Coordinates of C-alpha atoms in Angstrom, one line a residue:
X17 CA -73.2 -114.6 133.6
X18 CA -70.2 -116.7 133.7
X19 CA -67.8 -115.6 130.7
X20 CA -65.1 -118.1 131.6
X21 CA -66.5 -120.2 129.0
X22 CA -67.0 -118.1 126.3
X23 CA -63.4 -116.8 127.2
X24 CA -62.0 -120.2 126.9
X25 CA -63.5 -120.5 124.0
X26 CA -62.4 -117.3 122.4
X27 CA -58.4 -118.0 123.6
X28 CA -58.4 -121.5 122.0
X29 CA -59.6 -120.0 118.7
X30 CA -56.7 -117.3 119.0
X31 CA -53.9 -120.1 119.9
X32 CA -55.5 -121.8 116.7
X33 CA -54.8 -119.1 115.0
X34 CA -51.5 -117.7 116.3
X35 CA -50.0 -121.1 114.6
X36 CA -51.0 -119.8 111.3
X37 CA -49.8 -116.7 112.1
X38 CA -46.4 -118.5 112.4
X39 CA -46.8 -120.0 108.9
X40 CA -48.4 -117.0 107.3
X41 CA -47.5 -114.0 108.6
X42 CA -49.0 -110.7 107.7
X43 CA -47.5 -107.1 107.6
X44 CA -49.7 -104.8 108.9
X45 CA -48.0 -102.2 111.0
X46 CA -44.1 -101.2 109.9
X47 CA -42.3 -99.0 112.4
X48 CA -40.1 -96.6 111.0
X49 CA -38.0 -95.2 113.9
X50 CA -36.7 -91.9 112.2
X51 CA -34.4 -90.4 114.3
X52 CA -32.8 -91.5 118.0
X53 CA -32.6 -87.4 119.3
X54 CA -34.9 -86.6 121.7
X55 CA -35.5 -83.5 123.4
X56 CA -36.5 -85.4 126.4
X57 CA -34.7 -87.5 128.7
X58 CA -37.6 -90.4 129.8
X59 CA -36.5 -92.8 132.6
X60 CA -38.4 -95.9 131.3
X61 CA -37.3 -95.3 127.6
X62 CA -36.8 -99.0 126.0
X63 CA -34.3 -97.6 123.3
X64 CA -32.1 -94.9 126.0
X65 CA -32.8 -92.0 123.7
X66 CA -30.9 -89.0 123.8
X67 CA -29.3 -87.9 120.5
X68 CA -28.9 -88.7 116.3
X69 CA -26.2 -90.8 115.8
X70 CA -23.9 -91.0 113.0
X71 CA -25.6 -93.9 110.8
X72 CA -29.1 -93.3 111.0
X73 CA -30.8 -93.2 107.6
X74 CA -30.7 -90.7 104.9
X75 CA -33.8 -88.9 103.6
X76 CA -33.0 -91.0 99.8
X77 CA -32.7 -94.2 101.7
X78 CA -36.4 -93.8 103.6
X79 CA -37.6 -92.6 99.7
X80 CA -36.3 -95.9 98.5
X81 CA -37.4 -98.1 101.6
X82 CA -40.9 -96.5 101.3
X83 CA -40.7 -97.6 97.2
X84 CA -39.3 -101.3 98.0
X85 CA -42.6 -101.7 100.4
X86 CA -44.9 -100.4 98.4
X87 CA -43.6 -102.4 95.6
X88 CA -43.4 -105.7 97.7
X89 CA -46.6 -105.3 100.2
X90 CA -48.9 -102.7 98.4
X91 CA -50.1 -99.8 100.8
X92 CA -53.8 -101.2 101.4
X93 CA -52.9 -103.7 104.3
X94 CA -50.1 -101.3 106.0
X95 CA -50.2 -98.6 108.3
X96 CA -47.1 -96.9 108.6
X97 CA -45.9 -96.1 112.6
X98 CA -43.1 -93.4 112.9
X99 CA -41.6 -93.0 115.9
X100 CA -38.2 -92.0 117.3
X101 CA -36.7 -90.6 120.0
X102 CA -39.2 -87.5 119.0
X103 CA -39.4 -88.1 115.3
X104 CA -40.0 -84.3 114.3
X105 CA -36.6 -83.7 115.5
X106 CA -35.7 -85.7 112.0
X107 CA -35.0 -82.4 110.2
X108 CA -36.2 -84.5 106.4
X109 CA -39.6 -85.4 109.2
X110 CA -42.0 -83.4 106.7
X111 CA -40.5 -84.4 103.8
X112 CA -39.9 -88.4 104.2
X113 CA -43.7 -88.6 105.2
X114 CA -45.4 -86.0 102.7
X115 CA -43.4 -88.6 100.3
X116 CA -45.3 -91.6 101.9
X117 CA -48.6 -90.1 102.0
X118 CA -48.5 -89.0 98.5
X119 CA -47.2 -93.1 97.6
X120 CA -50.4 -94.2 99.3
X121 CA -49.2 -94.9 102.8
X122 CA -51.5 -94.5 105.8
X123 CA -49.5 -93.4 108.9
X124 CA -49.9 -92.3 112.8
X125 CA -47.0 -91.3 114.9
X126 CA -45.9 -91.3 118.5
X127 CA -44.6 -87.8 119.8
X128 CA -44.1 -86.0 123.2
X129 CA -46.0 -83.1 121.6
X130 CA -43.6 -80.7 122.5
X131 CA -43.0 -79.5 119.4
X132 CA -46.6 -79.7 118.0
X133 CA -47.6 -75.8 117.0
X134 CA -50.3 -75.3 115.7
X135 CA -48.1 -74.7 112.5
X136 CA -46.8 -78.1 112.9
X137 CA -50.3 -79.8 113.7
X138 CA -51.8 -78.0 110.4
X139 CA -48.5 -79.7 108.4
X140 CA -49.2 -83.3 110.0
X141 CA -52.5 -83.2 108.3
X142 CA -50.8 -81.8 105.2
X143 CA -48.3 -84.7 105.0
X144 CA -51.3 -87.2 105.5
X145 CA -51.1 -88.4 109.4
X146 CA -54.2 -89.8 110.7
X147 CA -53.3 -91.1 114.0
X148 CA -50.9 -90.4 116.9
X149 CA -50.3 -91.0 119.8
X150 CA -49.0 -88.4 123.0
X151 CA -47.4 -89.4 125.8
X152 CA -48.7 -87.8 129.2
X153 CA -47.1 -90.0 131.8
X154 CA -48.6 -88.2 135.3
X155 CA -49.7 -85.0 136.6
X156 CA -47.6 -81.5 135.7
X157 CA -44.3 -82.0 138.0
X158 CA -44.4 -85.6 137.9
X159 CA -44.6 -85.8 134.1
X160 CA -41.7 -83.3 133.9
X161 CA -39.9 -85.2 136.6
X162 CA -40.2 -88.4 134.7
X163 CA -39.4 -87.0 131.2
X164 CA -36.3 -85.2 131.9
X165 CA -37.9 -81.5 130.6
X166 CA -38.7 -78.8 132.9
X167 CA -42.3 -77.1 131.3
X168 CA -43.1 -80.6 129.3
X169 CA -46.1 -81.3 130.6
X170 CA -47.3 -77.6 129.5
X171 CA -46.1 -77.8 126.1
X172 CA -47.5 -81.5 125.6
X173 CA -50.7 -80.6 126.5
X174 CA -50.7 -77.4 123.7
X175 CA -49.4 -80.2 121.7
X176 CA -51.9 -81.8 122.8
X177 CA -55.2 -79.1 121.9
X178 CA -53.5 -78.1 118.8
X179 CA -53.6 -81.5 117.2
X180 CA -57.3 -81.3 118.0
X181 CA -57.9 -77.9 117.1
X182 CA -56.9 -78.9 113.4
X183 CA -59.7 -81.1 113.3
X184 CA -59.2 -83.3 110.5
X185 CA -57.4 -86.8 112.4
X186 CA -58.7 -89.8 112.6
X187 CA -57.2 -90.6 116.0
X188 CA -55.8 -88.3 118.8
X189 CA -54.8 -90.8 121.2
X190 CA -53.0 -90.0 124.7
X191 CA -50.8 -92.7 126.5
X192 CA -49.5 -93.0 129.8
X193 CA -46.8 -95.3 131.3
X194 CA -47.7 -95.9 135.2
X195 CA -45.5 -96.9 137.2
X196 CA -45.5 -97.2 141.6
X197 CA -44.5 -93.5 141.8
X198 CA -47.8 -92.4 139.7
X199 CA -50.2 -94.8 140.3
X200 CA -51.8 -92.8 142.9
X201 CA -52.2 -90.0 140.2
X202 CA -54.9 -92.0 137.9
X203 CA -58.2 -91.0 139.3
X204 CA -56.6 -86.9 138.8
X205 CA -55.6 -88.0 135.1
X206 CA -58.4 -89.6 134.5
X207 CA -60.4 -86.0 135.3
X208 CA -57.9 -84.6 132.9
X209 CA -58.5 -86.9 129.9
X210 CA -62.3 -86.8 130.1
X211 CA -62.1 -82.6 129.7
X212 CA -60.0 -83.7 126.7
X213 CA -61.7 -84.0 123.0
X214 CA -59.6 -86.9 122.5
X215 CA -60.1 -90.3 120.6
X216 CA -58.5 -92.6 123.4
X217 CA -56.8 -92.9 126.5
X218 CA -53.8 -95.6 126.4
X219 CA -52.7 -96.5 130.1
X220 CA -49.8 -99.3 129.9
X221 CA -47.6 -100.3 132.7
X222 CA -43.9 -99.7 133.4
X223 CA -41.7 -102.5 131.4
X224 CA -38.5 -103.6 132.7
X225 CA -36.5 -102.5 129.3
X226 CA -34.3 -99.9 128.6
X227 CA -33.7 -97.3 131.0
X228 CA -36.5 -98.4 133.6
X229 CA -33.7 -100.8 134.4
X230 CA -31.9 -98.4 136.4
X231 CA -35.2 -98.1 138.7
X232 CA -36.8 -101.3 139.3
X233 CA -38.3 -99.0 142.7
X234 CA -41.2 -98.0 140.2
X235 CA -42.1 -101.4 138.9
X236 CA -45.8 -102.0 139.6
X237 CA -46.4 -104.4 142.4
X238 CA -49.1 -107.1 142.9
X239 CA -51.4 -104.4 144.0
X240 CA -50.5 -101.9 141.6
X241 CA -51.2 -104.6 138.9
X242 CA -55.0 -105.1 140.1
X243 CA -55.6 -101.8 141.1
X244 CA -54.4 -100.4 137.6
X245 CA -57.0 -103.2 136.0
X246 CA -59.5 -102.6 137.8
X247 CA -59.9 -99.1 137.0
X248 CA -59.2 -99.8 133.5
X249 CA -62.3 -102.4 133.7
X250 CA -64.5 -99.9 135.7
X251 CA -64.0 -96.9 133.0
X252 CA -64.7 -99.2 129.8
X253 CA -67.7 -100.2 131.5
X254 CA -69.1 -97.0 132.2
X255 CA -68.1 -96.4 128.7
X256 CA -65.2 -94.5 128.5
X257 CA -62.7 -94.8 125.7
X258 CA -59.9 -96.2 127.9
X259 CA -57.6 -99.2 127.1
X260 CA -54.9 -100.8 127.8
X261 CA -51.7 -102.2 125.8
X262 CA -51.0 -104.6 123.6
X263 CA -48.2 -106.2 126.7
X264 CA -49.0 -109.0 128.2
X265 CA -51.5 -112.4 128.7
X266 CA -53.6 -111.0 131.9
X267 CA -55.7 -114.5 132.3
X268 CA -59.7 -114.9 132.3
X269 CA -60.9 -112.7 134.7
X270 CA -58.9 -109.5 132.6
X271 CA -58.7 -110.5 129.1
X272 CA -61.1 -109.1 126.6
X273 CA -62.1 -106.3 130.0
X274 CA -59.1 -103.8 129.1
X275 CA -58.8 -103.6 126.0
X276 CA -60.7 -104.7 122.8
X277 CA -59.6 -108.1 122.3
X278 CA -57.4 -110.8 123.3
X279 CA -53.7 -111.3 124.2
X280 CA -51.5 -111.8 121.2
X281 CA -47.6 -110.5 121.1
X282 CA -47.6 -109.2 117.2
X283 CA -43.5 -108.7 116.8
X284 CA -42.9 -110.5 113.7
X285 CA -46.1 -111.7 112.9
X286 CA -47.9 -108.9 112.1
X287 CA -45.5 -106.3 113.3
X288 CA -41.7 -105.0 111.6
X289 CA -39.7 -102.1 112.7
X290 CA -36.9 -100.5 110.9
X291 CA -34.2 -98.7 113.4
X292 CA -33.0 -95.2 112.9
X293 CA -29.5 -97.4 111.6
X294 CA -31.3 -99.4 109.1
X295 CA -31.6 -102.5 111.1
X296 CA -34.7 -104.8 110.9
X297 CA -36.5 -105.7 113.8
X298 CA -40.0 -106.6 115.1
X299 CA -40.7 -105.0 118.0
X300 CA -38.8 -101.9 118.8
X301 CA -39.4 -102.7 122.7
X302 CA -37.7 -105.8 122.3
X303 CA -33.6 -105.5 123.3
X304 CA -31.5 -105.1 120.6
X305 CA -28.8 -107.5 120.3
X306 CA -27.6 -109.9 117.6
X307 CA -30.5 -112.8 117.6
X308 CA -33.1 -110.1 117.5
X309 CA -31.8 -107.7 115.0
X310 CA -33.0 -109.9 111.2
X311 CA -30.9 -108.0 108.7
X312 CA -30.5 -104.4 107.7
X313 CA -31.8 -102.3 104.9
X314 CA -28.5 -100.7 103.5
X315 CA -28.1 -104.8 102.3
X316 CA -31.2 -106.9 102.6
X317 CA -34.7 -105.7 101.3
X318 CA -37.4 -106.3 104.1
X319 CA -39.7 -108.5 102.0
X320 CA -37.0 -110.8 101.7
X321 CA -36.3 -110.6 105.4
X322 CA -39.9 -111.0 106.5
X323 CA -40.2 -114.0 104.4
X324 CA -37.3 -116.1 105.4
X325 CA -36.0 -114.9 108.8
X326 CA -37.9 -113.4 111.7
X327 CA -37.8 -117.3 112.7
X328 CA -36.9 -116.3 116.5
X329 CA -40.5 -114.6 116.3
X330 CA -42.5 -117.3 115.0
X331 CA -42.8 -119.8 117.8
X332 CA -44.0 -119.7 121.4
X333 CA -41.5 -118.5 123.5
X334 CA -42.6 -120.9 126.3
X335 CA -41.1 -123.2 124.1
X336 CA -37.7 -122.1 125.8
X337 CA -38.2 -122.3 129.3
X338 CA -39.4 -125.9 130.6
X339 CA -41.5 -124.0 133.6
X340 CA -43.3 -122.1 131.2
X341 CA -44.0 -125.0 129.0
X342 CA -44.9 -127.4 131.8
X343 CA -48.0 -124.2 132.9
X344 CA -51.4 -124.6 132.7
X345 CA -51.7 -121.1 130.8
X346 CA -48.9 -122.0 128.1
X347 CA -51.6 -122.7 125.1
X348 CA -53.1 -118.7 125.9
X349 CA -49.5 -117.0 127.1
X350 CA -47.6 -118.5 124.6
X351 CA -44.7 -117.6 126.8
X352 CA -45.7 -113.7 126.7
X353 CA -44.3 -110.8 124.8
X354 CA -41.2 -110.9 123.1
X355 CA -40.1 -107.1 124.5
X356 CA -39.9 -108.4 128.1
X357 CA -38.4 -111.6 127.4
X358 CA -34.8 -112.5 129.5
X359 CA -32.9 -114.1 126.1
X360 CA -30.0 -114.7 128.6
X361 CA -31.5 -116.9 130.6
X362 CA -34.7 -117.7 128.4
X363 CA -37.3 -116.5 130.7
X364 CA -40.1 -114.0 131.3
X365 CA -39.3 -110.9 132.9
X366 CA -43.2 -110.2 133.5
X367 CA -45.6 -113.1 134.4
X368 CA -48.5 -112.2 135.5
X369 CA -49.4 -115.3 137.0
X370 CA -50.0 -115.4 140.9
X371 CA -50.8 -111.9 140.6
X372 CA -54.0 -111.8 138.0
X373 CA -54.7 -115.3 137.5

């Protein structure tokens, strides 16, 4: 059966849509990035994590932020998303979210695991967190080589069997960042994962942000690209809960394959973040410089900000570049995602055209 079609079809209902989306916008995921510290060193982190800084947010001032949205958005539509750094290393972690779950709020978190006891998996459940998400990003030394932490794949994978030991999640995903150095390790995770009891597997590809800067060695190439779809596409067929990012337009033949649904970049549309510093952002992948940064919450309340700004969000980026507005793919790609965007020179830094389409 031919699905190009039906595909077609599909896209030109979601570009419909997306211009709505730019009209009416909907909060439904809020990042709160509690803390910069990380006990890990990652080479391909977007925000160069290492250690708290000076004006990250107080335990009051995430009380009040957590009133403000549940006063301006209600708690039905939202999920929560609470990241870092590693967010446990927020020494008010237990405290700021125990106070969201008891306001309403349904939240799921990121983590390297490291920390997760089984003391600390019994107290996520405690505090209310249905979902998270554990980054496994090769095989034992490469993981360790890539994180910066000597014994992190070990204590990630506890982590890992302690969150589901507690039983009582919704979600126990696990992701993995490939890259060209650990490409050749996915058949030997894959082996891993399936002796797993876990919800999901998450494989998304090395983004040229933040620290993966420094090593542009590891960026996937052409064949990395279709090789790394490909055996996404295989596993879902054969059933397997595996799935890819929410990154980037992959064209026809891949869309709708790897991961539930289509293409669409949700920073500022249906995605906020709020920085360890207060700033407002959409998507924490994006760079963080003046144009993308919409306010900050020690002086602007975020419903106020997601109502009137966010403006650099709500158009198609293709917009900006006359080679991307002048392609065939423009009405589907809108430009791709905001986090691997070039705003110095207004172009994407990831096209998959030529490679997937």
């Amino acid at each position: 059966m031919d699905l190009a079609p039906v595909k077609t079809a599909h896209l030109n209902r979601l570009a419909d849509y997306t211009r709505t989306l730019y009209r009416e916008p909907e909060l439904r995921k809020l990042f709160f990035e509690l803390t910069l510290q990380c006990n890990e060193r990652c080479f391909h982190c977007g925000s160069s994590c290492t250690a708290a800084r000076g004006d990250e947010l107080s335990r009051e001032e995430w009380f009040r932020i957590i009133d403000e949205v549940k006063a301006d958005f209600g708690t039905s539509r939202i999920q929560l998303c609470i990241t870092g750094g590693e967010p446990l290393l927020n020494r008010d972690f237990f405290a700021i979210m125990g106070y969201a779950h008891e306001q309403g709020f349904r939240w799921g978190m990121t983590s390297n695991a490291t920390l997760i006891t089984p003391a600390v998996a019994q107290r996520l459940a405690d505090v209310g967190m249905g979902t998270i998400s554990v980054s496994i990003d090769g095989l034992r030394d490469t993981h360790d080589a890539l994180r910066g932490l000597r014994g992190g794949y070990d204590r990630a994978m506890a982590g890992i069997q302690n969150l589901i030991d507690v039983g009582s999640f919704q979600a126990v995903q696990v992701t993995t960042v490939v890259n060209h150095g650990n490409i050749d390790q996915l058949d030997d995770l894959f082996q891993i994962m399936d002796g797993l009891d876990i919800d999901s597997w998450r494989v998304i590809n090395l983004e040229p942000i933040g620290r993966a800067l420094l090593r542009p060695d590891l960026m996937l190439t052409r064949e990395d690209y279709v090789r790394l779809f490909d055996f996404i596409r295989e596993r879902r067929r054969a059933g397997y809960p595996l799935e890819y990012g929410c990154s980037h337009y992959l064209g026809l033949e891949y869309e709708a394959e790897v991961r539930e649904w289509y293409w669409l970049c949700n920073a500022g549309v249906y995605t906020a973040s709020i920085m360890a510093n207060g700033d407002i952002a959409a998507c924490l992948d994006i760079e963080r410089r003046p144009e993308t940064v919409q306010g900050n919450v020690r002086r602007d309340r975020l419903h106020d900000v997601w109502e009137n700004r966010f403006e650099l969000f709500r158009h198609d980026l293709c917009e900006l570049n006359e080679e991307c507005r002048a392609c065939e793919h423009a009405r589907f790609c809108r430009g791709d995602a905001h986090h691997s965007w070039d705003y110095d020179r207004n172009r994407p830094m990831v096209c998959l055209k030529g490679t997937l389409f």
